[in-house]
Amino acid sequence: MSAILYLASLTGAVMPPAASAPARIVIGQDVIDMRDLPARSRLSAVTVDIRGRAGRDAIRPWVSMAINGVVVARAKLRADGRVTLRADVDERLLSMRSLIEVAAYVPNCGTPRCHALAAATRIMGPVRQDHGAARGDATFAQLATRYRAGLTIAQGRDVNPAFATRIRAALAPRSRPLATGGGRVVIARQPPSGHVAPIRFDLGPVGLVRQDGVPLIAPNVLADLTVVQVLRAGDRPVIWVRPGRDVPPLLDLDGGDVAIFGRSGRVIAFSSDSDMRTLHPAYEPGVDADGSLRAMRLWRWFLLIVWVAASGGLAVIYRRLPKRVTAAEAPAWAA
């Protein structure tokens, strides 16, 4: 949820002061589990119909819809006492289980009459969902729908099978287990080859610090924790689980693409795209994680250029080779 709170502070989209007045009433809640969405889909929009009543002096309640605590739509009841709230979903706000909350309130009015008007507001029917095709952006919430089509779990020999079962239950309990293909989860001490993790463990001891330099998780502590990260490689993101010494009974994967767990549960979860402004990995002095990443990318580009040049050269040579002429293709004078 840290990513959600951070986005809320940036956008100013949290409830206004008037929303915390006594006249604000939560009139409905719904939980959307990303693991229940159709395979390879995403939640693109939510819509809710609302009905209430207006006061004789034209005082009409406002209604707001929030996703995981961030207000995404608000409107005032019309004169007929009805209104429809619809919001396009910013995927950065989503968690694997996203809370949709609808509230009614009369701004700048905390009287019993205003409270009664808000209390008389009702949701007409369930929250309606619009689904779109899954995108390349990879978070735990988005991958849950990709994994509905099937899941492959690769684990090291020293990984407890019960731990792999908890991973599957956290990601996609209703997915088909596959021998190969589908979504991929790797449970091992080292990431799969060709992938770079948001928090790297191949550069020596690493911890987490705040932007102001205050340590959050010391390197010796992080070394014993279980770290779950989304690794990007083209359009096939992979979840890498680095098992730690402390394993919780349940892995609660929420928003973002990095989650860290201790024996008692989740320690922290965040997005490497947005929350890295407020916290970041801390490596040993002299270690340039970005520099090694750039070197790896340059090396891959070099190999790609060599491959393209070699392929082009072979194609030119092949075109210049003399072609074998069959009897049917030979000209008459050659007969």
Coordinates of N, CA, C and O in Angstrom, one line a residue, residues 55-159:
G55 N -32.5 18.0 -0.8 CA -33.3 18.7 0.1 C -34.2 19.7 -0.6 O -34.0 20.1 -1.7
R56 N -35.2 20.2 0.2 CA -36.1 21.2 -0.4 C -35.4 22.5 -0.8 O -35.9 23.2 -1.7
D57 N -34.4 22.8 -0.2 CA -33.7 24.1 -0.5 C -32.5 23.8 -1.5 O -31.5 24.5 -1.5
A58 N -32.6 22.7 -2.3 CA -31.7 22.3 -3.3 C -30.3 21.9 -2.8 O -29.3 21.9 -3.5
I59 N -30.3 21.5 -1.5 CA -29.1 20.9 -1.0 C -29.0 19.4 -1.5 O -29.9 18.7 -1.2
R60 N -28.0 19.1 -2.2 CA -27.8 17.8 -2.7 C -26.5 17.2 -2.3 O -25.5 17.9 -2.4
P61 N -26.5 15.9 -1.9 CA -25.2 15.3 -1.5 C -24.3 15.1 -2.6 O -24.7 15.0 -3.8
W62 N -23.0 15.0 -2.3 CA -22.0 14.6 -3.3 C -21.7 13.2 -3.0 O -21.8 12.7 -1.9
V63 N -21.3 12.5 -4.0 CA -20.8 11.1 -3.9 C -19.4 11.0 -4.5 O -19.1 11.7 -5.4
S64 N -18.6 10.1 -3.9 CA -17.2 9.9 -4.4 C -17.0 8.4 -4.4 O -17.5 7.6 -3.6
M65 N -16.1 8.0 -5.3 CA -15.7 6.6 -5.4 C -14.1 6.6 -5.3 O -13.4 7.3 -6.0
A66 N -13.7 5.7 -4.5 CA -12.2 5.6 -4.2 C -11.8 4.2 -4.5 O -12.5 3.2 -4.2
I67 N -10.6 4.0 -5.0 CA -9.9 2.7 -5.2 C -8.7 2.7 -4.3 O -7.8 3.5 -4.4
N68 N -8.8 1.8 -3.3 CA -7.7 1.6 -2.3 C -7.3 2.9 -1.7 O -6.2 3.3 -1.4
G69 N -8.4 3.7 -1.3 CA -8.2 4.9 -0.6 C -8.0 6.2 -1.4 O -7.9 7.3 -0.8
V70 N -7.8 6.0 -2.7 CA -7.6 7.2 -3.5 C -8.8 7.5 -4.3 O -9.3 6.6 -5.1
V71 N -9.4 8.7 -4.2 CA -10.6 9.1 -4.9 C -10.3 9.2 -6.4 O -9.4 9.9 -6.8
V72 N -11.1 8.5 -7.2 CA -11.0 8.5 -8.6 C -12.1 9.1 -9.3 O -12.0 9.4 -10.5
A73 N -13.3 9.4 -8.6 CA -14.4 10.0 -9.3 C -15.3 10.6 -8.2 O -15.4 10.1 -7.1
R74 N -15.9 11.8 -8.5 CA -16.9 12.4 -7.6 C -17.8 13.2 -8.4 O -17.5 13.7 -9.5
A75 N -19.1 13.3 -7.9 CA -20.1 14.1 -8.6 C -21.2 14.4 -7.6 O -21.3 13.8 -6.6
K76 N -22.0 15.4 -8.0 CA -23.1 15.8 -7.2 C -24.4 15.2 -7.7 O -24.6 15.0 -8.9
L77 N -25.3 14.8 -6.8 CA -26.6 14.2 -7.2 C -27.3 15.2 -8.1 O -27.3 16.4 -7.8
R78 N -28.0 14.7 -9.2 CA -28.8 15.6 -10.0 C -30.1 15.9 -9.2 O -30.3 15.4 -8.1
A79 N -30.9 16.8 -9.8 CA -32.1 17.2 -9.2 C -33.1 16.0 -9.0 O -33.9 16.0 -8.1
D80 N -32.9 15.0 -9.9 CA -33.8 13.8 -9.8 C -33.2 12.8 -8.8 O -33.8 11.7 -8.6
G81 N -32.1 13.1 -8.1 CA -31.6 12.3 -7.1 C -30.7 11.1 -7.6 O -30.4 10.2 -6.8
R82 N -30.3 11.2 -8.8 CA -29.6 10.1 -9.4 C -28.2 10.6 -10.0 O -28.1 11.8 -10.3
V83 N -27.3 9.7 -10.0 CA -26.0 10.1 -10.7 C -25.2 8.7 -10.9 O -25.5 7.7 -10.2
T84 N -24.4 8.8 -11.9 CA -23.5 7.6 -12.2 C -22.1 8.0 -12.2 O -21.7 9.0 -12.8
L85 N -21.3 7.3 -11.4 CA -19.9 7.5 -11.3 C -19.1 6.5 -12.1 O -19.4 5.3 -12.0
R86 N -18.3 7.0 -12.9 CA -17.4 6.1 -13.8 C -16.0 6.6 -13.7 O -15.8 7.8 -13.8
A87 N -15.1 5.7 -13.6 CA -13.7 6.1 -13.6 C -12.8 5.1 -14.3 O -13.0 3.9 -14.2
D88 N -11.9 5.6 -15.2 CA -10.9 4.8 -15.8 C -9.9 4.4 -14.7 O -9.5 5.3 -13.9
V89 N -9.4 3.2 -14.7 CA -8.6 2.7 -13.6 C -7.1 2.9 -13.9 O -6.6 2.5 -15.0
D90 N -6.4 3.6 -13.1 CA -5.0 3.8 -13.1 C -4.4 2.5 -12.5 O -4.6 2.3 -11.3
E91 N -3.7 1.7 -13.3 CA -3.2 0.4 -12.8 C -2.3 0.5 -11.7 O -2.0 -0.4 -10.9
R92 N -1.7 1.7 -11.5 CA -0.7 1.9 -10.4 C -1.5 1.8 -9.0 O -0.8 1.6 -8.0
L93 N -2.8 2.0 -9.0 CA -3.6 2.1 -7.8 C -4.0 0.7 -7.4 O -4.5 0.5 -6.3
L94 N -3.9 -0.3 -8.3 CA -4.5 -1.6 -8.0 C -3.6 -2.5 -7.2 O -2.4 -2.4 -7.2
S95 N -4.3 -3.3 -6.4 CA -3.7 -4.4 -5.6 C -4.3 -5.7 -6.1 O -5.2 -5.7 -6.8
M96 N -3.8 -6.8 -5.6 CA -4.4 -8.1 -6.0 C -5.8 -8.1 -5.5 O -6.6 -8.8 -6.1
R97 N -6.1 -7.5 -4.3 CA -7.5 -7.4 -3.9 C -7.7 -5.9 -3.7 O -7.2 -5.3 -2.7
S98 N -8.4 -5.3 -4.6 CA -8.6 -3.8 -4.6 C -10.0 -3.5 -4.0 O -11.0 -4.1 -4.3
L99 N -10.0 -2.5 -3.0 CA -11.2 -2.1 -2.3 C -11.8 -0.9 -3.1 O -11.1 0.1 -3.3
I100 N -13.0 -1.1 -3.5 CA -13.8 0.0 -4.1 C -14.8 0.5 -3.1 O -15.6 -0.2 -2.5
E101 N -14.7 1.8 -2.7 CA -15.5 2.4 -1.7 C -16.2 3.6 -2.2 O -15.7 4.5 -2.9
V102 N -17.5 3.6 -2.0 CA -18.4 4.7 -2.4 C -18.9 5.4 -1.1 O -19.4 4.8 -0.2
A103 N -18.8 6.8 -1.1 CA -19.2 7.5 0.1 C -20.1 8.7 -0.4 O -20.0 9.2 -1.5
A104 N -21.0 9.1 0.5 CA -21.8 10.3 0.3 C -21.6 11.3 1.4 O -21.4 10.9 2.5
Y105 N -21.6 12.6 1.0 CA -21.4 13.6 2.0 C -21.9 14.9 1.4 O -22.2 15.1 0.2
V106 N -22.2 15.9 2.3 CA -22.6 17.2 2.0 C -21.5 18.1 2.4 O -21.2 18.3 3.6
P107 N -20.7 18.7 1.5 CA -19.6 19.6 1.9 C -20.0 20.7 2.8 O -21.0 21.3 2.6
N108 N -19.1 21.0 3.8 CA -19.2 22.2 4.6 C -20.6 22.2 5.4 O -21.1 23.2 5.6
C109 N -21.0 21.0 5.7 CA -22.3 20.9 6.4 C -22.3 19.7 7.3 O -22.3 18.6 6.8
G110 N -22.3 19.9 8.6 CA -22.2 18.8 9.5 C -23.5 18.7 10.3 O -23.5 18.0 11.4
T111 N -24.6 19.3 9.9 CA -25.8 19.2 10.7 C -26.5 17.9 10.5 O -26.3 17.1 9.6
P112 N -27.4 17.5 11.4 CA -28.1 16.3 11.3 C -28.9 16.1 10.0 O -29.1 15.0 9.5
R113 N -29.4 17.3 9.5 CA -30.2 17.2 8.2 C -29.3 16.8 7.1 O -29.6 16.0 6.2
C114 N -28.1 17.4 7.0 CA -27.1 17.0 6.0 C -26.7 15.5 6.1 O -26.5 14.8 5.2
H115 N -26.5 15.1 7.4 CA -26.2 13.7 7.7 C -27.3 12.8 7.2 O -27.0 11.7 6.6
A116 N -28.6 13.2 7.3 CA -29.7 12.4 6.9 C -29.7 12.3 5.4 O -30.1 11.2 4.8
L117 N -29.4 13.4 4.7 CA -29.4 13.3 3.2 C -28.3 12.4 2.7 O -28.6 11.6 1.8
A118 N -27.2 12.4 3.3 CA -26.1 11.5 2.9 C -26.5 10.1 3.2 O -26.2 9.2 2.4
A119 N -27.1 9.8 4.4 CA -27.5 8.5 4.8 C -28.6 7.9 3.9 O -28.7 6.7 3.7
A120 N -29.3 8.8 3.2 CA -30.4 8.3 2.3 C -29.9 7.9 1.0 O -30.7 7.4 0.1
T121 N -28.6 8.1 0.7 CA -28.1 7.8 -0.6 C -27.8 6.3 -0.7 O -27.2 5.7 0.3
R122 N -28.1 5.7 -1.8 CA -27.9 4.3 -2.0 C -27.2 3.9 -3.3 O -27.3 4.7 -4.3
I123 N -26.5 2.8 -3.3 CA -25.9 2.2 -4.5 C -27.0 1.3 -5.2 O -27.5 0.5 -4.5
M124 N -27.2 1.5 -6.4 CA -28.1 0.7 -7.2 C -27.4 -0.4 -8.0 O -26.9 -0.1 -9.0
G125 N -27.3 -1.5 -7.4 CA -26.7 -2.7 -8.0 C -25.2 -2.7 -7.7 O -24.6 -1.8 -7.1
P126 N -24.5 -3.8 -8.2 CA -23.1 -4.0 -7.9 C -22.2 -3.0 -8.8 O -22.7 -2.4 -9.7
V127 N -21.0 -2.9 -8.4 CA -20.0 -2.1 -9.1 C -19.8 -2.9 -10.4 O -19.4 -4.1 -10.5
R128 N -19.9 -2.2 -11.6 CA -19.7 -2.8 -12.9 C -18.2 -2.6 -13.3 O -17.6 -1.6 -13.1
Q129 N -17.7 -3.6 -13.9 CA -16.3 -3.7 -14.3 C -16.2 -3.7 -15.8 O -17.0 -4.4 -16.5
D130 N -15.2 -2.9 -16.4 CA -14.8 -3.0 -17.8 C -13.4 -3.6 -17.8 O -12.5 -3.2 -17.0
H131 N -13.2 -4.6 -18.7 CA -12.0 -5.3 -18.8 C -11.3 -5.0 -20.2 O -12.0 -4.8 -21.2
G132 N -10.0 -4.9 -20.2 CA -9.3 -4.7 -21.4 C -8.2 -5.8 -21.5 O -8.0 -6.6 -20.6
A133 N -7.4 -5.7 -22.6 CA -6.3 -6.7 -22.8 C -5.2 -6.3 -21.8 O -4.9 -5.2 -21.5
A134 N -4.5 -7.4 -21.3 CA -3.4 -7.2 -20.4 C -2.3 -6.4 -21.1 O -2.0 -6.6 -22.3
R135 N -1.6 -5.5 -20.3 CA -0.6 -4.7 -20.9 C 0.8 -5.3 -20.5 O 0.9 -6.2 -19.7
G136 N 1.9 -4.7 -21.0 CA 3.2 -5.2 -20.7 C 3.7 -4.7 -19.3 O 4.6 -5.3 -18.8
D137 N 3.0 -3.7 -18.8 CA 3.4 -3.2 -17.4 C 3.2 -4.4 -16.4 O 2.1 -5.0 -16.4
A138 N 4.2 -4.6 -15.6 CA 4.1 -5.8 -14.8 C 4.1 -5.4 -13.3 O 5.1 -4.8 -12.8
T139 N 3.0 -5.7 -12.6 CA 2.9 -5.7 -11.2 C 2.3 -7.0 -10.7 O 1.8 -7.7 -11.5
F140 N 2.3 -7.2 -9.4 CA 1.7 -8.4 -8.9 C 0.2 -8.5 -9.3 O -0.3 -9.5 -9.6
A141 N -0.5 -7.3 -9.2 CA -1.9 -7.3 -9.5 C -2.2 -7.6 -11.0 O -3.1 -8.3 -11.3
Q142 N -1.3 -7.1 -11.9 CA -1.6 -7.4 -13.3 C -1.2 -8.8 -13.7 O -1.9 -9.4 -14.5
L143 N -0.1 -9.3 -13.1 CA 0.3 -10.7 -13.4 C -0.7 -11.7 -13.0 O -0.8 -12.8 -13.5
A144 N -1.5 -11.4 -12.0 CA -2.5 -12.3 -11.5 C -3.5 -12.8 -12.6 O -3.9 -13.9 -12.6
T145 N -3.8 -11.9 -13.5 CA -4.7 -12.2 -14.6 C -4.0 -13.0 -15.7 O -4.6 -13.9 -16.3
R146 N -2.7 -12.6 -15.9 CA -2.0 -13.4 -16.9 C -1.8 -14.8 -16.4 O -1.8 -15.8 -17.3
Y147 N -1.6 -15.0 -15.2 CA -1.4 -16.4 -14.7 C -2.6 -17.3 -14.6 O -2.5 -18.5 -14.4
R148 N -3.8 -16.7 -14.9 CA -5.0 -17.5 -14.9 C -4.9 -18.5 -16.1 O -5.6 -19.5 -16.0
A149 N -4.2 -18.2 -17.1 CA -4.1 -19.1 -18.2 C -3.2 -20.3 -18.0 O -3.1 -21.2 -18.8
G150 N -2.5 -20.3 -16.9 CA -1.6 -21.4 -16.6 C -0.3 -20.8 -16.0 O 0.2 -19.7 -16.2
L151 N 0.3 -21.6 -15.1 CA 1.5 -21.2 -14.3 C 2.5 -22.3 -14.3 O 2.2 -23.5 -14.0
T152 N 3.8 -21.9 -14.5 CA 4.9 -22.8 -14.4 C 5.8 -22.3 -13.2 O 6.1 -21.1 -13.2
I153 N 6.1 -23.2 -12.3 CA 6.9 -22.8 -11.2 C 8.2 -23.7 -11.2 O 8.2 -24.9 -11.2
A154 N 9.3 -22.9 -11.4 CA 10.6 -23.6 -11.4 C 11.3 -23.3 -10.0 O 11.3 -22.1 -9.6
Q155 N 11.7 -24.3 -9.3 CA 12.3 -24.1 -8.0 C 13.6 -24.9 -7.8 O 13.8 -25.9 -8.5
G156 N 14.5 -24.3 -7.0 CA 15.7 -24.9 -6.7 C 15.6 -26.2 -5.9 O 14.5 -26.4 -5.3
R157 N 16.6 -27.0 -5.9 CA 16.5 -28.3 -5.1 C 16.4 -28.1 -3.6 O 15.8 -28.9 -2.9
D158 N 16.9 -26.9 -3.1 CA 16.8 -26.7 -1.7 C 15.6 -25.9 -1.3 O 15.5 -25.5 -0.1
V159 N 14.6 -25.8 -2.2 CA 13.3 -25.0 -1.8 C 12.3 -26.0 -1.3 O 12.1 -27.1 -1.9

